[in-house]
Amino acid sequence: VTNTPWGERVSFIFNPDSDLVAKPLHVSPFMDMLGNWKMKANEPGANIFITISVQHPNLGDYFTATLTAQRISSSMVNDLEMFFWLMPQKVALWIYWHALKLWWKNVPFIQHPRYTNPSYREEASIRNRKLQFCQISGQDDNSHLNFDSSYSSIMNQSSIKDRWCVWRDAQWPWG
C-alpha cells in the first residue's frame, strides 16, 4: 500500500480469504489512524480482485477501495503500452482532485502522524497485536481500543505474532 502524498509504502502478508489488520499507514489527510483494514483477495489467475475496507471504531465501515484487473495477452501489450505510461499520473491527479473536493467541503484535515507522534508505526504494531488477540479470543474487533498495559502478558502469548510489516520510501508515480 502506498500513500502518494507522503511517498511511503508498507508491505505485509495477509490472509487473502479475509484478514483484518490495524491501519499501519497514513493514507489520506482526511482519515485518522484508528481504523482497521479488512482485506480480501481472490487467487490470481486470468483476473484479480482485491478489496480493502476501512472499519473505524466511531464511524463504522466508511471507505472501501477495490482493484479489479484482467490479465492481457502479450500480443496486446504493444498496443496498450502507449497508454499505460500515463496511468500513474492519472491516478495521482485523481487522488489530488478528490482531496481538493473534500477540502472544499470543509472535511477536517488530519496531519500525518510522523509530525505529531513519531512512534505511530510502533503504535500501529501494538494495535495490530491487540486486534489479533480480539480475533483469537472471540471478542469484538473494537474492544482492542480499551486494552491497557494490564493486557501486556496476554499480548506476549506465542499465539499472537507480530505481523511481518515493512515500511519504506515509495517512488512518486511519475518518478
JSON list of N, CA and C in Angstrom, two decimals, residues 29-93:
[
{"chain": "A", "resi": 29, "resn": "PRO", "atom": "N", "xyz": [-5.15, 12.46, 4.19]},
{"chain": "A", "resi": 29, "resn": "PRO", "atom": "CA", "xyz": [-5.19, 13.51, 5.20]},
{"chain": "A", "resi": 29, "resn": "PRO", "atom": "C", "xyz": [-6.60, 13.73, 5.76]},
{"chain": "A", "resi": 30, "resn": "PHE", "atom": "N", "xyz": [-7.54, 12.91, 5.34]},
{"chain": "A", "resi": 30, "resn": "PHE", "atom": "CA", "xyz": [-8.92, 13.03, 5.81]},
{"chain": "A", "resi": 30, "resn": "PHE", "atom": "C", "xyz": [-9.34, 11.83, 6.65]},
{"chain": "A", "resi": 31, "resn": "MET", "atom": "N", "xyz": [-8.38, 10.94, 6.99]},
{"chain": "A", "resi": 31, "resn": "MET", "atom": "CA", "xyz": [-8.66, 9.77, 7.82]},
{"chain": "A", "resi": 31, "resn": "MET", "atom": "C", "xyz": [-7.61, 9.67, 8.92]},
{"chain": "A", "resi": 32, "resn": "ASP", "atom": "N", "xyz": [-8.07, 9.37, 10.15]},
{"chain": "A", "resi": 32, "resn": "ASP", "atom": "CA", "xyz": [-7.11, 9.18, 11.24]},
{"chain": "A", "resi": 32, "resn": "ASP", "atom": "C", "xyz": [-6.55, 7.76, 11.21]},
{"chain": "A", "resi": 33, "resn": "MET", "atom": "N", "xyz": [-5.75, 7.43, 12.19]},
{"chain": "A", "resi": 33, "resn": "MET", "atom": "CA", "xyz": [-5.08, 6.13, 12.23]},
{"chain": "A", "resi": 33, "resn": "MET", "atom": "C", "xyz": [-5.82, 5.09, 13.06]},
{"chain": "A", "resi": 34, "resn": "LEU", "atom": "N", "xyz": [-7.03, 5.39, 13.54]},
{"chain": "A", "resi": 34, "resn": "LEU", "atom": "CA", "xyz": [-7.75, 4.46, 14.41]},
{"chain": "A", "resi": 34, "resn": "LEU", "atom": "C", "xyz": [-8.42, 3.31, 13.68]},
{"chain": "A", "resi": 35, "resn": "GLY", "atom": "N", "xyz": [-8.51, 3.38, 12.38]},
{"chain": "A", "resi": 35, "resn": "GLY", "atom": "CA", "xyz": [-9.23, 2.36, 11.63]},
{"chain": "A", "resi": 35, "resn": "GLY", "atom": "C", "xyz": [-8.47, 1.05, 11.48]},
{"chain": "A", "resi": 36, "resn": "ASN", "atom": "N", "xyz": [-9.21, 0.04, 11.06]},
{"chain": "A", "resi": 36, "resn": "ASN", "atom": "CA", "xyz": [-8.64, -1.25, 10.69]},
{"chain": "A", "resi": 36, "resn": "ASN", "atom": "C", "xyz": [-8.92, -1.47, 9.22]},
{"chain": "A", "resi": 37, "resn": "TRP", "atom": "N", "xyz": [-8.03, -2.19, 8.57]},
{"chain": "A", "resi": 37, "resn": "TRP", "atom": "CA", "xyz": [-8.25, -2.55, 7.16]},
{"chain": "A", "resi": 37, "resn": "TRP", "atom": "C", "xyz": [-8.75, -3.98, 7.09]},
{"chain": "A", "resi": 38, "resn": "LYS", "atom": "N", "xyz": [-9.92, -4.17, 6.51]},
{"chain": "A", "resi": 38, "resn": "LYS", "atom": "CA", "xyz": [-10.43, -5.52, 6.24]},
{"chain": "A", "resi": 38, "resn": "LYS", "atom": "C", "xyz": [-10.11, -5.80, 4.79]},
{"chain": "A", "resi": 39, "resn": "MET", "atom": "N", "xyz": [-9.34, -6.87, 4.55]},
{"chain": "A", "resi": 39, "resn": "MET", "atom": "CA", "xyz": [-8.85, -7.15, 3.21]},
{"chain": "A", "resi": 39, "resn": "MET", "atom": "C", "xyz": [-9.31, -8.52, 2.74]},
{"chain": "A", "resi": 40, "resn": "LYS", "atom": "N", "xyz": [-9.53, -8.59, 1.44]},
{"chain": "A", "resi": 40, "resn": "LYS", "atom": "CA", "xyz": [-9.93, -9.84, 0.81]},
{"chain": "A", "resi": 40, "resn": "LYS", "atom": "C", "xyz": [-9.42, -9.82, -0.63]},
{"chain": "A", "resi": 41, "resn": "ALA", "atom": "N", "xyz": [-8.95, -10.97, -1.10]},
{"chain": "A", "resi": 41, "resn": "ALA", "atom": "CA", "xyz": [-8.45, -11.06, -2.48]},
{"chain": "A", "resi": 41, "resn": "ALA", "atom": "C", "xyz": [-8.70, -12.47, -3.01]},
{"chain": "A", "resi": 42, "resn": "ASN", "atom": "N", "xyz": [-8.89, -12.55, -4.31]},
{"chain": "A", "resi": 42, "resn": "ASN", "atom": "CA", "xyz": [-9.01, -13.88, -4.91]},
{"chain": "A", "resi": 42, "resn": "ASN", "atom": "C", "xyz": [-7.62, -14.38, -5.30]},
{"chain": "A", "resi": 43, "resn": "GLU", "atom": "N", "xyz": [-7.54, -15.64, -5.66]},
{"chain": "A", "resi": 43, "resn": "GLU", "atom": "CA", "xyz": [-6.27, -16.19, -6.13]},
{"chain": "A", "resi": 43, "resn": "GLU", "atom": "C", "xyz": [-6.01, -15.65, -7.53]},
{"chain": "A", "resi": 44, "resn": "PRO", "atom": "N", "xyz": [-4.83, -15.06, -7.77]},
{"chain": "A", "resi": 44, "resn": "PRO", "atom": "CA", "xyz": [-4.56, -14.51, -9.09]},
{"chain": "A", "resi": 44, "resn": "PRO", "atom": "C", "xyz": [-4.64, -15.58, -10.17]},
{"chain": "A", "resi": 45, "resn": "GLY", "atom": "N", "xyz": [-5.26, -15.22, -11.26]},
{"chain": "A", "resi": 45, "resn": "GLY", "atom": "CA", "xyz": [-5.40, -16.08, -12.42]},
{"chain": "A", "resi": 45, "resn": "GLY", "atom": "C", "xyz": [-5.59, -15.18, -13.62]},
{"chain": "A", "resi": 46, "resn": "ALA", "atom": "N", "xyz": [-6.62, -15.42, -14.38]},
{"chain": "A", "resi": 46, "resn": "ALA", "atom": "CA", "xyz": [-6.94, -14.55, -15.51]},
{"chain": "A", "resi": 46, "resn": "ALA", "atom": "C", "xyz": [-7.41, -13.19, -15.00]},
{"chain": "A", "resi": 47, "resn": "ASN", "atom": "N", "xyz": [-7.99, -13.17, -13.80]},
{"chain": "A", "resi": 47, "resn": "ASN", "atom": "CA", "xyz": [-8.46, -11.93, -13.18]},
{"chain": "A", "resi": 47, "resn": "ASN", "atom": "C", "xyz": [-7.95, -11.87, -11.75]},
{"chain": "A", "resi": 48, "resn": "ILE", "atom": "N", "xyz": [-7.90, -10.66, -11.21]},
{"chain": "A", "resi": 48, "resn": "ILE", "atom": "CA", "xyz": [-7.59, -10.49, -9.79]},
{"chain": "A", "resi": 48, "resn": "ILE", "atom": "C", "xyz": [-8.56, -9.45, -9.24]},
{"chain": "A", "resi": 49, "resn": "PHE", "atom": "N", "xyz": [-9.00, -9.70, -8.02]},
{"chain": "A", "resi": 49, "resn": "PHE", "atom": "CA", "xyz": [-9.93, -8.81, -7.35]},
{"chain": "A", "resi": 49, "resn": "PHE", "atom": "C", "xyz": [-9.46, -8.64, -5.92]},
{"chain": "A", "resi": 50, "resn": "ILE", "atom": "N", "xyz": [-9.21, -7.40, -5.50]},
{"chain": "A", "resi": 50, "resn": "ILE", "atom": "CA", "xyz": [-8.75, -7.10, -4.15]},
{"chain": "A", "resi": 50, "resn": "ILE", "atom": "C", "xyz": [-9.66, -6.02, -3.57]},
{"chain": "A", "resi": 51, "resn": "THR", "atom": "N", "xyz": [-10.09, -6.21, -2.34]},
{"chain": "A", "resi": 51, "resn": "THR", "atom": "CA", "xyz": [-10.92, -5.23, -1.65]},
{"chain": "A", "resi": 51, "resn": "THR", "atom": "C", "xyz": [-10.29, -4.90, -0.30]},
{"chain": "A", "resi": 52, "resn": "ILE", "atom": "N", "xyz": [-10.20, -3.62, 0.00]},
{"chain": "A", "resi": 52, "resn": "ILE", "atom": "CA", "xyz": [-9.76, -3.16, 1.32]},
{"chain": "A", "resi": 52, "resn": "ILE", "atom": "C", "xyz": [-10.82, -2.18, 1.80]},
{"chain": "A", "resi": 53, "resn": "SER", "atom": "N", "xyz": [-11.42, -2.49, 2.95]},
{"chain": "A", "resi": 53, "resn": "SER", "atom": "CA", "xyz": [-12.39, -1.56, 3.53]},
{"chain": "A", "resi": 53, "resn": "SER", "atom": "C", "xyz": [-11.87, -1.08, 4.87]},
{"chain": "A", "resi": 54, "resn": "VAL", "atom": "N", "xyz": [-12.15, 0.18, 5.19]},
{"chain": "A", "resi": 54, "resn": "VAL", "atom": "CA", "xyz": [-11.71, 0.77, 6.44]},
{"chain": "A", "resi": 54, "resn": "VAL", "atom": "C", "xyz": [-12.85, 0.65, 7.44]},
{"chain": "A", "resi": 55, "resn": "GLN", "atom": "N", "xyz": [-12.55, 0.01, 8.57]},
{"chain": "A", "resi": 55, "resn": "GLN", "atom": "CA", "xyz": [-13.51, -0.10, 9.66]},
{"chain": "A", "resi": 55, "resn": "GLN", "atom": "C", "xyz": [-13.02, 0.78, 10.79]},
{"chain": "A", "resi": 56, "resn": "HIS", "atom": "N", "xyz": [-13.83, 1.75, 11.16]},
{"chain": "A", "resi": 56, "resn": "HIS", "atom": "CA", "xyz": [-13.45, 2.73, 12.17]},
{"chain": "A", "resi": 56, "resn": "HIS", "atom": "C", "xyz": [-14.27, 2.50, 13.43]},
{"chain": "A", "resi": 57, "resn": "PRO", "atom": "N", "xyz": [-13.67, 2.65, 14.62]},
{"chain": "A", "resi": 57, "resn": "PRO", "atom": "CA", "xyz": [-14.42, 2.39, 15.86]},
{"chain": "A", "resi": 57, "resn": "PRO", "atom": "C", "xyz": [-15.59, 3.35, 16.08]},
{"chain": "A", "resi": 58, "resn": "ASN", "atom": "N", "xyz": [-15.50, 4.56, 15.55]},
{"chain": "A", "resi": 58, "resn": "ASN", "atom": "CA", "xyz": [-16.58, 5.53, 15.73]},
{"chain": "A", "resi": 58, "resn": "ASN", "atom": "C", "xyz": [-17.44, 5.71, 14.49]},
{"chain": "A", "resi": 59, "resn": "LEU", "atom": "N", "xyz": [-16.84, 5.58, 13.33]},
{"chain": "A", "resi": 59, "resn": "LEU", "atom": "CA", "xyz": [-17.53, 5.86, 12.08]},
{"chain": "A", "resi": 59, "resn": "LEU", "atom": "C", "xyz": [-18.03, 4.61, 11.36]},
{"chain": "A", "resi": 60, "resn": "GLY", "atom": "N", "xyz": [-17.67, 3.44, 11.85]},
{"chain": "A", "resi": 60, "resn": "GLY", "atom": "CA", "xyz": [-18.08, 2.19, 11.20]},
{"chain": "A", "resi": 60, "resn": "GLY", "atom": "C", "xyz": [-17.30, 1.96, 9.91]},
{"chain": "A", "resi": 61, "resn": "ASP", "atom": "N", "xyz": [-17.90, 1.23, 8.99]},
{"chain": "A", "resi": 61, "resn": "ASP", "atom": "CA", "xyz": [-17.29, 0.99, 7.68]},
{"chain": "A", "resi": 61, "resn": "ASP", "atom": "C", "xyz": [-17.54, 2.22, 6.81]},
{"chain": "A", "resi": 62, "resn": "TYR", "atom": "N", "xyz": [-16.51, 3.01, 6.58]},
{"chain": "A", "resi": 62, "resn": "TYR", "atom": "CA", "xyz": [-16.75, 4.26, 5.88]},
{"chain": "A", "resi": 62, "resn": "TYR", "atom": "C", "xyz": [-15.95, 4.47, 4.60]},
{"chain": "A", "resi": 63, "resn": "PHE", "atom": "N", "xyz": [-15.15, 3.50, 4.21]},
{"chain": "A", "resi": 63, "resn": "PHE", "atom": "CA", "xyz": [-14.40, 3.66, 2.96]},
{"chain": "A", "resi": 63, "resn": "PHE", "atom": "C", "xyz": [-14.03, 2.28, 2.44]},
{"chain": "A", "resi": 64, "resn": "THR", "atom": "N", "xyz": [-14.18, 2.08, 1.15]},
{"chain": "A", "resi": 64, "resn": "THR", "atom": "CA", "xyz": [-13.79, 0.82, 0.52]},
{"chain": "A", "resi": 64, "resn": "THR", "atom": "C", "xyz": [-13.04, 1.12, -0.77]},
{"chain": "A", "resi": 65, "resn": "ALA", "atom": "N", "xyz": [-11.91, 0.47, -0.94]},
{"chain": "A", "resi": 65, "resn": "ALA", "atom": "CA", "xyz": [-11.13, 0.57, -2.19]},
{"chain": "A", "resi": 65, "resn": "ALA", "atom": "C", "xyz": [-11.09, -0.81, -2.82]},
{"chain": "A", "resi": 66, "resn": "THR", "atom": "N", "xyz": [-11.29, -0.86, -4.12]},
{"chain": "A", "resi": 66, "resn": "THR", "atom": "CA", "xyz": [-11.24, -2.14, -4.82]},
{"chain": "A", "resi": 66, "resn": "THR", "atom": "C", "xyz": [-10.31, -2.04, -6.02]},
{"chain": "A", "resi": 67, "resn": "LEU", "atom": "N", "xyz": [-9.70, -3.15, -6.34]},
{"chain": "A", "resi": 67, "resn": "LEU", "atom": "CA", "xyz": [-8.89, -3.27, -7.54]},
{"chain": "A", "resi": 67, "resn": "LEU", "atom": "C", "xyz": [-9.40, -4.48, -8.29]},
{"chain": "A", "resi": 68, "resn": "THR", "atom": "N", "xyz": [-9.78, -4.28, -9.52]},
{"chain": "A", "resi": 68, "resn": "THR", "atom": "CA", "xyz": [-10.17, -5.37, -10.41]},
{"chain": "A", "resi": 68, "resn": "THR", "atom": "C", "xyz": [-9.27, -5.27, -11.63]},
{"chain": "A", "resi": 69, "resn": "ALA", "atom": "N", "xyz": [-8.56, -6.34, -11.93]},
{"chain": "A", "resi": 69, "resn": "ALA", "atom": "CA", "xyz": [-7.65, -6.33, -13.07]},
{"chain": "A", "resi": 69, "resn": "ALA", "atom": "C", "xyz": [-7.81, -7.63, -13.85]},
{"chain": "A", "resi": 70, "resn": "GLN", "atom": "N", "xyz": [-7.53, -7.52, -15.13]},
{"chain": "A", "resi": 70, "resn": "GLN", "atom": "CA", "xyz": [-7.64, -8.67, -16.02]},
{"chain": "A", "resi": 70, "resn": "GLN", "atom": "C", "xyz": [-6.31, -8.85, -16.73]},
{"chain": "A", "resi": 71, "resn": "ARG", "atom": "N", "xyz": [-5.83, -10.07, -16.77]},
{"chain": "A", "resi": 71, "resn": "ARG", "atom": "CA", "xyz": [-4.58, -10.36, -17.46]},
{"chain": "A", "resi": 71, "resn": "ARG", "atom": "C", "xyz": [-4.79, -10.12, -18.95]},
{"chain": "A", "resi": 72, "resn": "ILE", "atom": "N", "xyz": [-3.79, -9.51, -19.58]},
{"chain": "A", "resi": 72, "resn": "ILE", "atom": "CA", "xyz": [-3.87, -9.29, -21.02]},
{"chain": "A", "resi": 72, "resn": "ILE", "atom": "C", "xyz": [-2.82, -10.15, -21.70]},
{"chain": "A", "resi": 73, "resn": "SER", "atom": "N", "xyz": [-3.07, -10.49, -22.93]},
{"chain": "A", "resi": 73, "resn": "SER", "atom": "CA", "xyz": [-2.12, -11.32, -23.67]},
{"chain": "A", "resi": 73, "resn": "SER", "atom": "C", "xyz": [-0.91, -10.48, -24.07]},
{"chain": "A", "resi": 74, "resn": "SER", "atom": "N", "xyz": [0.20, -11.14, -24.27]},
{"chain": "A", "resi": 74, "resn": "SER", "atom": "CA", "xyz": [1.43, -10.43, -24.63]},
{"chain": "A", "resi": 74, "resn": "SER", "atom": "C", "xyz": [1.30, -9.72, -25.97]},
{"chain": "A", "resi": 75, "resn": "SER", "atom": "N", "xyz": [0.42, -10.18, -26.84]},
{"chain": "A", "resi": 75, "resn": "SER", "atom": "CA", "xyz": [0.24, -9.51, -28.13]},
{"chain": "A", "resi": 75, "resn": "SER", "atom": "C", "xyz": [-0.45, -8.16, -27.97]},
{"chain": "A", "resi": 76, "resn": "MET", "atom": "N", "xyz": [-1.21, -7.98, -26.90]},
{"chain": "A", "resi": 76, "resn": "MET", "atom": "CA", "xyz": [-1.90, -6.71, -26.67]},
{"chain": "A", "resi": 76, "resn": "MET", "atom": "C", "xyz": [-1.01, -5.68, -25.99]},
{"chain": "A", "resi": 77, "resn": "VAL", "atom": "N", "xyz": [0.09, -6.13, -25.37]},
{"chain": "A", "resi": 77, "resn": "VAL", "atom": "CA", "xyz": [0.94, -5.22, -24.61]},
{"chain": "A", "resi": 77, "resn": "VAL", "atom": "C", "xyz": [1.43, -4.07, -25.48]},
{"chain": "A", "resi": 78, "resn": "ASN", "atom": "N", "xyz": [1.91, -4.35, -26.67]},
{"chain": "A", "resi": 78, "resn": "ASN", "atom": "CA", "xyz": [2.43, -3.30, -27.54]},
{"chain": "A", "resi": 78, "resn": "ASN", "atom": "C", "xyz": [1.35, -2.30, -27.91]},
{"chain": "A", "resi": 79, "resn": "ASP", "atom": "N", "xyz": [0.13, -2.77, -28.14]},
{"chain": "A", "resi": 79, "resn": "ASP", "atom": "CA", "xyz": [-0.97, -1.86, -28.48]},
{"chain": "A", "resi": 79, "resn": "ASP", "atom": "C", "xyz": [-1.33, -0.94, -27.32]},
{"chain": "A", "resi": 80, "resn": "LEU", "atom": "N", "xyz": [-1.27, -1.46, -26.11]},
{"chain": "A", "resi": 80, "resn": "LEU", "atom": "CA", "xyz": [-1.70, -0.70, -24.94]},
{"chain": "A", "resi": 80, "resn": "LEU", "atom": "C", "xyz": [-0.56, 0.08, -24.28]},
{"chain": "A", "resi": 81, "resn": "GLU", "atom": "N", "xyz": [0.67, -0.24, -24.63]},
{"chain": "A", "resi": 81, "resn": "GLU", "atom": "CA", "xyz": [1.83, 0.35, -23.98]},
{"chain": "A", "resi": 81, "resn": "GLU", "atom": "C", "xyz": [1.85, 1.87, -24.07]},
{"chain": "A", "resi": 82, "resn": "MET", "atom": "N", "xyz": [1.37, 2.42, -25.18]},
{"chain": "A", "resi": 82, "resn": "MET", "atom": "CA", "xyz": [1.41, 3.87, -25.34]},
{"chain": "A", "resi": 82, "resn": "MET", "atom": "C", "xyz": [0.47, 4.58, -24.36]},
{"chain": "A", "resi": 83, "resn": "PHE", "atom": "N", "xyz": [-0.49, 3.87, -23.76]},
{"chain": "A", "resi": 83, "resn": "PHE", "atom": "CA", "xyz": [-1.41, 4.49, -22.81]},
{"chain": "A", "resi": 83, "resn": "PHE", "atom": "C", "xyz": [-1.06, 4.17, -21.36]},
{"chain": "A", "resi": 84, "resn": "PHE", "atom": "N", "xyz": [-0.44, 3.02, -21.11]},
{"chain": "A", "resi": 84, "resn": "PHE", "atom": "CA", "xyz": [-0.16, 2.60, -19.74]},
{"chain": "A", "resi": 84, "resn": "PHE", "atom": "C", "xyz": [0.79, 3.52, -19.01]},
{"chain": "A", "resi": 85, "resn": "TRP", "atom": "N", "xyz": [1.70, 4.16, -19.71]},
{"chain": "A", "resi": 85, "resn": "TRP", "atom": "CA", "xyz": [2.66, 5.02, -19.03]},
{"chain": "A", "resi": 85, "resn": "TRP", "atom": "C", "xyz": [1.98, 6.22, -18.39]},
{"chain": "A", "resi": 86, "resn": "LEU", "atom": "N", "xyz": [0.77, 6.53, -18.81]},
{"chain": "A", "resi": 86, "resn": "LEU", "atom": "CA", "xyz": [0.03, 7.65, -18.22]},
{"chain": "A", "resi": 86, "resn": "LEU", "atom": "C", "xyz": [-0.75, 7.26, -16.96]},
{"chain": "A", "resi": 87, "resn": "MET", "atom": "N", "xyz": [-0.91, 5.99, -16.69]},
{"chain": "A", "resi": 87, "resn": "MET", "atom": "CA", "xyz": [-1.75, 5.56, -15.57]},
{"chain": "A", "resi": 87, "resn": "MET", "atom": "C", "xyz": [-1.29, 6.10, -14.22]},
{"chain": "A", "resi": 88, "resn": "PRO", "atom": "N", "xyz": [-0.01, 6.08, -13.87]},
{"chain": "A", "resi": 88, "resn": "PRO", "atom": "CA", "xyz": [0.38, 6.64, -12.56]},
{"chain": "A", "resi": 88, "resn": "PRO", "atom": "C", "xyz": [0.02, 8.11, -12.42]},
{"chain": "A", "resi": 89, "resn": "GLN", "atom": "N", "xyz": [0.20, 8.88, -13.50]},
{"chain": "A", "resi": 89, "resn": "GLN", "atom": "CA", "xyz": [-0.16, 10.30, -13.44]},
{"chain": "A", "resi": 89, "resn": "GLN", "atom": "C", "xyz": [-1.67, 10.47, -13.31]},
{"chain": "A", "resi": 90, "resn": "LYS", "atom": "N", "xyz": [-2.43, 9.65, -14.02]},
{"chain": "A", "resi": 90, "resn": "LYS", "atom": "CA", "xyz": [-3.88, 9.73, -13.95]},
{"chain": "A", "resi": 90, "resn": "LYS", "atom": "C", "xyz": [-4.35, 9.44, -12.52]},
{"chain": "A", "resi": 91, "resn": "VAL", "atom": "N", "xyz": [-3.80, 8.40, -11.91]},
{"chain": "A", "resi": 91, "resn": "VAL", "atom": "CA", "xyz": [-4.20, 8.05, -10.54]},
{"chain": "A", "resi": 91, "resn": "VAL", "atom": "C", "xyz": [-3.81, 9.17, -9.57]},
{"chain": "A", "resi": 92, "resn": "ALA", "atom": "N", "xyz": [-2.60, 9.71, -9.71]},
{"chain": "A", "resi": 92, "resn": "ALA", "atom": "CA", "xyz": [-2.17, 10.79, -8.82]},
{"chain": "A", "resi": 92, "resn": "ALA", "atom": "C", "xyz": [-3.08, 12.01, -8.96]},
{"chain": "A", "resi": 93, "resn": "LEU", "atom": "N", "xyz": [-3.39, 12.39, -10.19]},
{"chain": "A", "resi": 93, "resn": "LEU", "atom": "CA", "xyz": [-4.30, 13.52, -10.39]},
{"chain": "A", "resi": 93, "resn": "LEU", "atom": "C", "xyz": [-5.68, 13.24, -9.82]}
]
